[in-house]
C-alpha cells in the first residue's frame, strides 16, 4: 500500500469528491481525519473508512474559522501523532450575476473556498516542517483558470487558491513539503445532478472526451500527488477536465 502508516486530513469529506478522496487514501493504507458540517454524513464515511481497516477521526468544522481548524489539527495529532497529507477540498457555491451578487454571498464563498485552505495549511505547516515531510493538495477548479459568467465569487476563490498553492509551494519546498493543486472540470456530483437535460447536452459539447468526469478521476490524481511517485512535483495546477481547457 502506497500510504501505509501515513495520516491524512481531508476537508469537505462528507460527500462527493472529498469522500472519494478520503476513501481512496484509506484504501492505500492511510489513516484519515475528515471534517465537514454534516455530522451524520461524516459518520457514514467514517464507517466506510473503518471497514477498510483504517482508523478515522471526524470533526464538524467551520473551515472559515482558524480556531476550529487548529483544534481539528491538534485532535488529529493527539490521535495519530503525525500529519503527512492535507487535502483542502471544502468548497461552496453561491452563484449569481455580478451586478446581482449579494455581498454576503461573495464573502461566504471566499471564506470557505480560500480562507479555509489558508487556515488549514497554516495549521499543519509547523508539524510538517518538523517532520520535514508533507503533501498538500488544494482542490481548485477550471473555473479559477477560465472564469465563468455568474460565478465571479467562485472563480475568484479558486484563482486565489491557485495563487496560494504556488506561494506555499515556494515557501515550503526546502522543508520537504510538496504543494500542488488539482483543477477539476465538470464532475458528476450533487451539483451537476441538478442540471437540466438541455444544460447537460450543452456542457458535453464543450468536453472533447464527451462525458462528465467522475469523483474517482479526481481522487486518482490526488492519490498520485500524495504518493512518493510525485516527489519532484510541486507548485503545479493539474486539470482533470476531459480536455475542456487546453
Tab-separated table of C-alpha atoms in Angstrom:
chain	number	residue	atom	x	y	z
A	1	UNK	CA	0.000	0.000	0.000
A	2	UNK	CA	1.406	3.368	-1.083
A	3	UNK	CA	0.320	5.253	2.050
A	4	UNK	CA	0.826	2.673	4.801
A	5	UNK	CA	1.268	4.355	8.213
A	6	UNK	CA	0.543	7.806	6.775
A	7	UNK	CA	-2.101	10.159	8.169
A	8	UNK	CA	-4.267	12.429	6.016
A	9	UNK	CA	-6.687	15.264	6.725
A	10	UNK	CA	-9.421	15.736	4.131
A	11	UNK	CA	-11.759	18.730	4.399
A	12	UNK	CA	-15.258	18.738	2.953
A	13	UNK	CA	-15.243	14.944	3.026
A	14	UNK	CA	-18.894	14.180	3.789
A	15	UNK	CA	-19.756	13.502	0.155
A	16	UNK	CA	-18.731	13.877	-3.479
A	17	UNK	CA	-15.096	14.457	-4.389
A	18	UNK	CA	-13.958	14.808	-0.782
A	19	UNK	CA	-15.462	11.496	0.246
A	20	UNK	CA	-13.986	9.754	-2.801
A	21	UNK	CA	-10.536	11.124	-1.966
A	22	UNK	CA	-10.779	10.061	1.681
A	23	UNK	CA	-11.741	6.521	0.693
A	24	UNK	CA	-9.007	6.324	-1.945
A	25	UNK	CA	-6.341	7.356	0.564
A	26	UNK	CA	-7.685	4.931	3.150
A	27	UNK	CA	-7.675	2.129	0.582
A	28	UNK	CA	-3.954	2.750	0.106
A	29	UNK	CA	-3.257	2.418	3.826
A	30	UNK	CA	-3.633	5.908	5.284
A	31	UNK	CA	-5.452	6.715	8.489
A	32	UNK	CA	-7.876	9.559	7.887
A	33	UNK	CA	-9.160	12.634	9.698
A	34	UNK	CA	-12.182	14.119	7.942
A	35	UNK	CA	-14.261	17.217	8.513
A	36	UNK	CA	-17.399	18.829	7.137
A	37	UNK	CA	-20.518	20.476	8.537
A	38	UNK	CA	-22.778	17.408	8.231
A	39	UNK	CA	-22.026	15.092	11.165
A	40	UNK	CA	-24.397	12.325	10.076
A	41	UNK	CA	-22.749	12.132	6.655
A	42	UNK	CA	-19.309	12.158	8.282
A	43	UNK	CA	-20.310	9.205	10.462
A	44	UNK	CA	-21.241	7.257	7.337
A	45	UNK	CA	-17.902	7.996	5.686
A	46	UNK	CA	-16.121	7.026	8.906
A	47	UNK	CA	-17.823	3.635	8.892
A	48	UNK	CA	-16.690	3.053	5.294
A	49	UNK	CA	-13.107	4.023	6.146
A	50	UNK	CA	-13.040	1.779	9.191
A	51	UNK	CA	-14.420	-1.070	7.080
A	52	UNK	CA	-11.154	-0.805	5.130
A	53	UNK	CA	-9.254	-1.430	8.346
A	54	UNK	CA	-8.137	2.159	8.872
A	55	UNK	CA	-8.513	4.500	11.823
A	56	UNK	CA	-10.691	7.565	11.326
A	57	UNK	CA	-11.328	10.793	13.206
A	58	UNK	CA	-14.277	13.022	12.334
A	59	UNK	CA	-14.951	16.643	13.240
A	60	UNK	CA	-17.626	19.190	12.452
A	61	UNK	CA	-15.545	22.183	11.379
A	62	UNK	CA	-16.234	25.652	10.021
A	63	UNK	CA	-13.126	25.961	7.854
A	64	UNK	CA	-13.514	29.738	7.794
A	65	UNK	CA	-12.630	29.910	11.496
A	66	UNK	CA	-8.950	29.444	12.201
A	67	UNK	CA	-9.506	28.240	15.775
A	68	UNK	CA	-11.794	25.451	14.581
A	69	UNK	CA	-9.183	24.315	12.034
A	70	UNK	CA	-6.370	24.405	14.596
A	71	UNK	CA	-8.482	22.392	17.018
A	72	UNK	CA	-9.012	19.641	14.461
A	73	UNK	CA	-5.309	19.535	13.618
A	74	UNK	CA	-4.456	19.206	17.322
A	75	UNK	CA	-7.007	16.412	17.766
A	76	UNK	CA	-5.550	14.642	14.725
A	77	UNK	CA	-2.053	14.884	16.209
A	78	UNK	CA	-3.310	13.570	19.541
A	79	UNK	CA	-4.840	10.545	17.804
A	80	UNK	CA	-2.287	9.822	15.088
A	81	UNK	CA	0.932	11.584	16.280
A	82	UNK	CA	1.664	12.965	12.808
A	83	UNK	CA	0.047	14.545	9.750
A	84	UNK	CA	1.523	13.629	6.392
A	85	UNK	CA	-1.184	14.755	3.970
A	86	UNK	CA	-3.626	17.652	3.781
A	87	UNK	CA	-6.363	17.803	1.153
A	88	UNK	CA	-8.079	21.198	1.065
A	89	UNK	CA	-11.333	20.204	-0.602
A	90	UNK	CA	-14.049	22.092	1.301
A	91	UNK	CA	-15.947	24.413	-1.026
A	92	UNK	CA	-19.302	26.030	-1.710
A	93	UNK	CA	-21.019	27.971	-4.469
A	94	UNK	CA	-23.349	30.978	-4.304
A	95	UNK	CA	-23.888	31.738	-7.977
A	96	UNK	CA	-25.325	34.991	-9.327
A	97	UNK	CA	-24.517	37.558	-11.963
A	98	UNK	CA	-22.009	40.085	-10.673
A	99	UNK	CA	-24.447	43.013	-10.649
A	100	UNK	CA	-26.915	40.986	-8.563
A	101	UNK	CA	-24.469	39.175	-6.292
A	102	UNK	CA	-25.001	39.811	-2.596
A	103	UNK	CA	-22.021	40.869	-0.558
A	104	UNK	CA	-22.654	38.072	1.923
A	105	UNK	CA	-22.548	35.512	-0.913
A	106	UNK	CA	-19.214	36.892	-2.097
A	107	UNK	CA	-17.850	36.746	1.439
A	108	UNK	CA	-19.175	33.233	2.134
A	109	UNK	CA	-17.555	31.692	-0.944
A	110	UNK	CA	-14.191	33.409	-0.436
A	111	UNK	CA	-14.223	32.456	3.250
A	112	UNK	CA	-14.875	28.739	2.738
A	113	UNK	CA	-13.021	28.140	-0.524
A	114	UNK	CA	-9.937	30.277	0.009
A	115	UNK	CA	-9.605	31.276	3.648
A	116	UNK	CA	-10.455	27.716	4.688
A	117	UNK	CA	-7.493	26.380	2.715
A	118	UNK	CA	-5.248	29.068	4.198
A	119	UNK	CA	-6.415	28.213	7.724
A	120	UNK	CA	-5.711	24.502	7.387
A	121	UNK	CA	-2.431	24.957	5.519
A	122	UNK	CA	-1.184	27.292	8.231
A	123	UNK	CA	-2.384	24.906	10.946
A	124	UNK	CA	-0.451	21.894	9.572
A	125	UNK	CA	2.677	23.763	8.470
A	126	UNK	CA	4.583	23.616	11.741
A	127	UNK	CA	4.059	19.869	12.100
A	128	UNK	CA	5.049	19.112	8.514
A	129	UNK	CA	8.137	21.333	8.803
A	130	UNK	CA	9.250	19.470	11.943
A	131	UNK	CA	8.724	16.180	10.106
A	132	UNK	CA	10.470	17.593	7.035
A	133	UNK	CA	7.770	15.851	5.073
A	134	UNK	CA	4.306	16.722	3.850
A	135	UNK	CA	1.962	16.601	0.887
A	136	UNK	CA	-0.655	19.322	0.442
A	137	UNK	CA	-3.188	19.194	-2.385
A	138	UNK	CA	-5.670	22.004	-2.964
A	139	UNK	CA	-8.823	21.221	-4.931
A	140	UNK	CA	-9.188	24.208	-7.241
A	141	UNK	CA	-11.324	24.297	-10.424
A	142	UNK	CA	-11.038	25.055	-14.101
A	143	UNK	CA	-13.343	27.992	-13.306
A	144	UNK	CA	-10.403	29.544	-11.455
A	145	UNK	CA	-8.429	29.351	-14.711
A	146	UNK	CA	-11.034	30.343	-17.309
A	147	UNK	CA	-13.677	32.241	-15.321
A	148	UNK	CA	-17.422	31.766	-15.770
A	149	UNK	CA	-20.383	34.099	-16.034
A	150	UNK	CA	-22.436	34.057	-12.853
A	151	UNK	CA	-19.561	32.708	-10.760
A	152	UNK	CA	-17.335	35.706	-10.061
A	153	UNK	CA	-17.041	34.769	-6.395
A	154	UNK	CA	-16.312	31.098	-7.086
A	155	UNK	CA	-13.813	31.916	-9.863
A	156	UNK	CA	-12.037	34.427	-7.648
A	157	UNK	CA	-11.812	31.946	-4.782
A	158	UNK	CA	-10.381	29.194	-6.971
A	159	UNK	CA	-7.967	31.557	-8.749
A	160	UNK	CA	-6.840	32.684	-5.306
A	161	UNK	CA	-6.393	29.050	-4.285
A	162	UNK	CA	-4.071	28.562	-7.249
A	163	UNK	CA	-2.033	31.571	-6.101
A	164	UNK	CA	-1.942	30.184	-2.567
A	165	UNK	CA	-0.739	26.853	-3.953
A	166	UNK	CA	2.183	28.381	-5.835
A	167	UNK	CA	3.267	30.650	-2.988
A	168	UNK	CA	3.001	27.860	-0.416
A	169	UNK	CA	4.987	25.551	-2.674
A	170	UNK	CA	7.835	28.069	-2.887
A	171	UNK	CA	7.862	28.704	0.859
A	172	UNK	CA	7.750	25.053	1.905
A	173	UNK	CA	9.811	23.268	-0.754
A	174	UNK	CA	13.085	23.271	1.187
A	175	UNK	CA	11.236	21.794	4.180
A	176	UNK	CA	10.352	18.646	2.246
A	177	UNK	CA	6.745	19.669	1.611
A	178	UNK	CA	5.082	19.414	-1.803
A	179	UNK	CA	2.102	21.653	-2.539
A	180	UNK	CA	0.026	21.153	-5.680
A	181	UNK	CA	-3.463	21.902	-6.950
A	182	UNK	CA	-5.968	19.857	-8.890
A	183	UNK	CA	-8.434	21.714	-11.101
A	184	UNK	CA	-11.484	19.538	-11.837
A	185	UNK	CA	-13.795	20.298	-14.724
A	186	UNK	CA	-17.410	19.150	-14.736
A	187	UNK	CA	-17.557	16.176	-12.375
A	188	UNK	CA	-20.619	14.058	-11.573
A	189	UNK	CA	-21.683	15.311	-8.137
A	190	UNK	CA	-24.869	16.553	-6.491
A	191	UNK	CA	-24.162	19.892	-8.170
A	192	UNK	CA	-24.182	18.503	-11.717
A	193	UNK	CA	-27.130	16.214	-10.914
A	194	UNK	CA	-29.263	19.363	-10.727
A	195	UNK	CA	-28.573	20.266	-14.367
A	196	UNK	CA	-31.404	20.077	-16.890
A	197	UNK	CA	-31.026	17.776	-19.908
A	198	UNK	CA	-30.513	20.861	-22.074
A	199	UNK	CA	-27.745	22.162	-19.828
A	200	UNK	CA	-26.073	18.766	-19.751
A	201	UNK	CA	-26.061	18.462	-23.550
A	202	UNK	CA	-24.608	21.964	-23.898
A	203	UNK	CA	-21.912	21.159	-21.343
A	204	UNK	CA	-20.897	17.903	-23.010
A	205	UNK	CA	-20.321	19.746	-26.288
A	206	UNK	CA	-17.505	21.655	-24.565
A	207	UNK	CA	-15.698	18.495	-23.431
A	208	UNK	CA	-13.540	16.751	-26.087
A	209	UNK	CA	-13.783	13.390	-24.297
A	210	UNK	CA	-17.576	13.712	-24.455
A	211	UNK	CA	-18.510	12.828	-20.882
A	212	UNK	CA	-18.614	14.257	-17.381
A	213	UNK	CA	-15.802	13.255	-15.085
A	214	UNK	CA	-16.273	11.089	-12.020
A	215	UNK	CA	-15.061	11.810	-8.473
A	216	UNK	CA	-12.738	8.821	-8.880
A	217	UNK	CA	-10.926	10.615	-11.715
A	218	UNK	CA	-10.032	13.401	-9.292
A	219	UNK	CA	-9.193	11.006	-6.454
A	220	UNK	CA	-6.816	9.021	-8.672
A	221	UNK	CA	-4.786	12.155	-9.437
A	222	UNK	CA	-4.764	13.207	-5.791
A	223	UNK	CA	-3.507	9.741	-4.855
A	224	UNK	CA	-0.583	10.195	-7.232
A	225	UNK	CA	0.220	13.658	-5.876
A	226	UNK	CA	0.351	12.475	-2.253
A	227	UNK	CA	2.446	9.415	-3.079
A	228	UNK	CA	6.232	9.250	-3.307
A	229	UNK	CA	5.856	8.973	-7.082
A	230	UNK	CA	5.289	12.753	-7.183
A	231	UNK	CA	8.295	13.711	-5.041
A	232	UNK	CA	9.736	16.041	-7.720
A	233	UNK	CA	6.453	17.820	-8.475
A	234	UNK	CA	5.418	20.971	-6.620
A	235	UNK	CA	3.610	24.212	-7.399
A	236	UNK	CA	1.658	22.621	-10.237
A	237	UNK	CA	-2.001	23.013	-11.206
A	238	UNK	CA	-3.216	19.893	-12.981
A	239	UNK	CA	-6.573	19.889	-14.771
A	240	UNK	CA	-8.973	16.931	-14.693
A	241	UNK	CA	-11.485	18.138	-17.256
A	242	UNK	CA	-11.671	15.778	-20.222
A	243	UNK	CA	-9.720	18.269	-22.343
A	244	UNK	CA	-12.159	21.145	-21.846
A	245	UNK	CA	-9.445	23.710	-21.133
A	246	UNK	CA	-6.294	23.254	-23.179
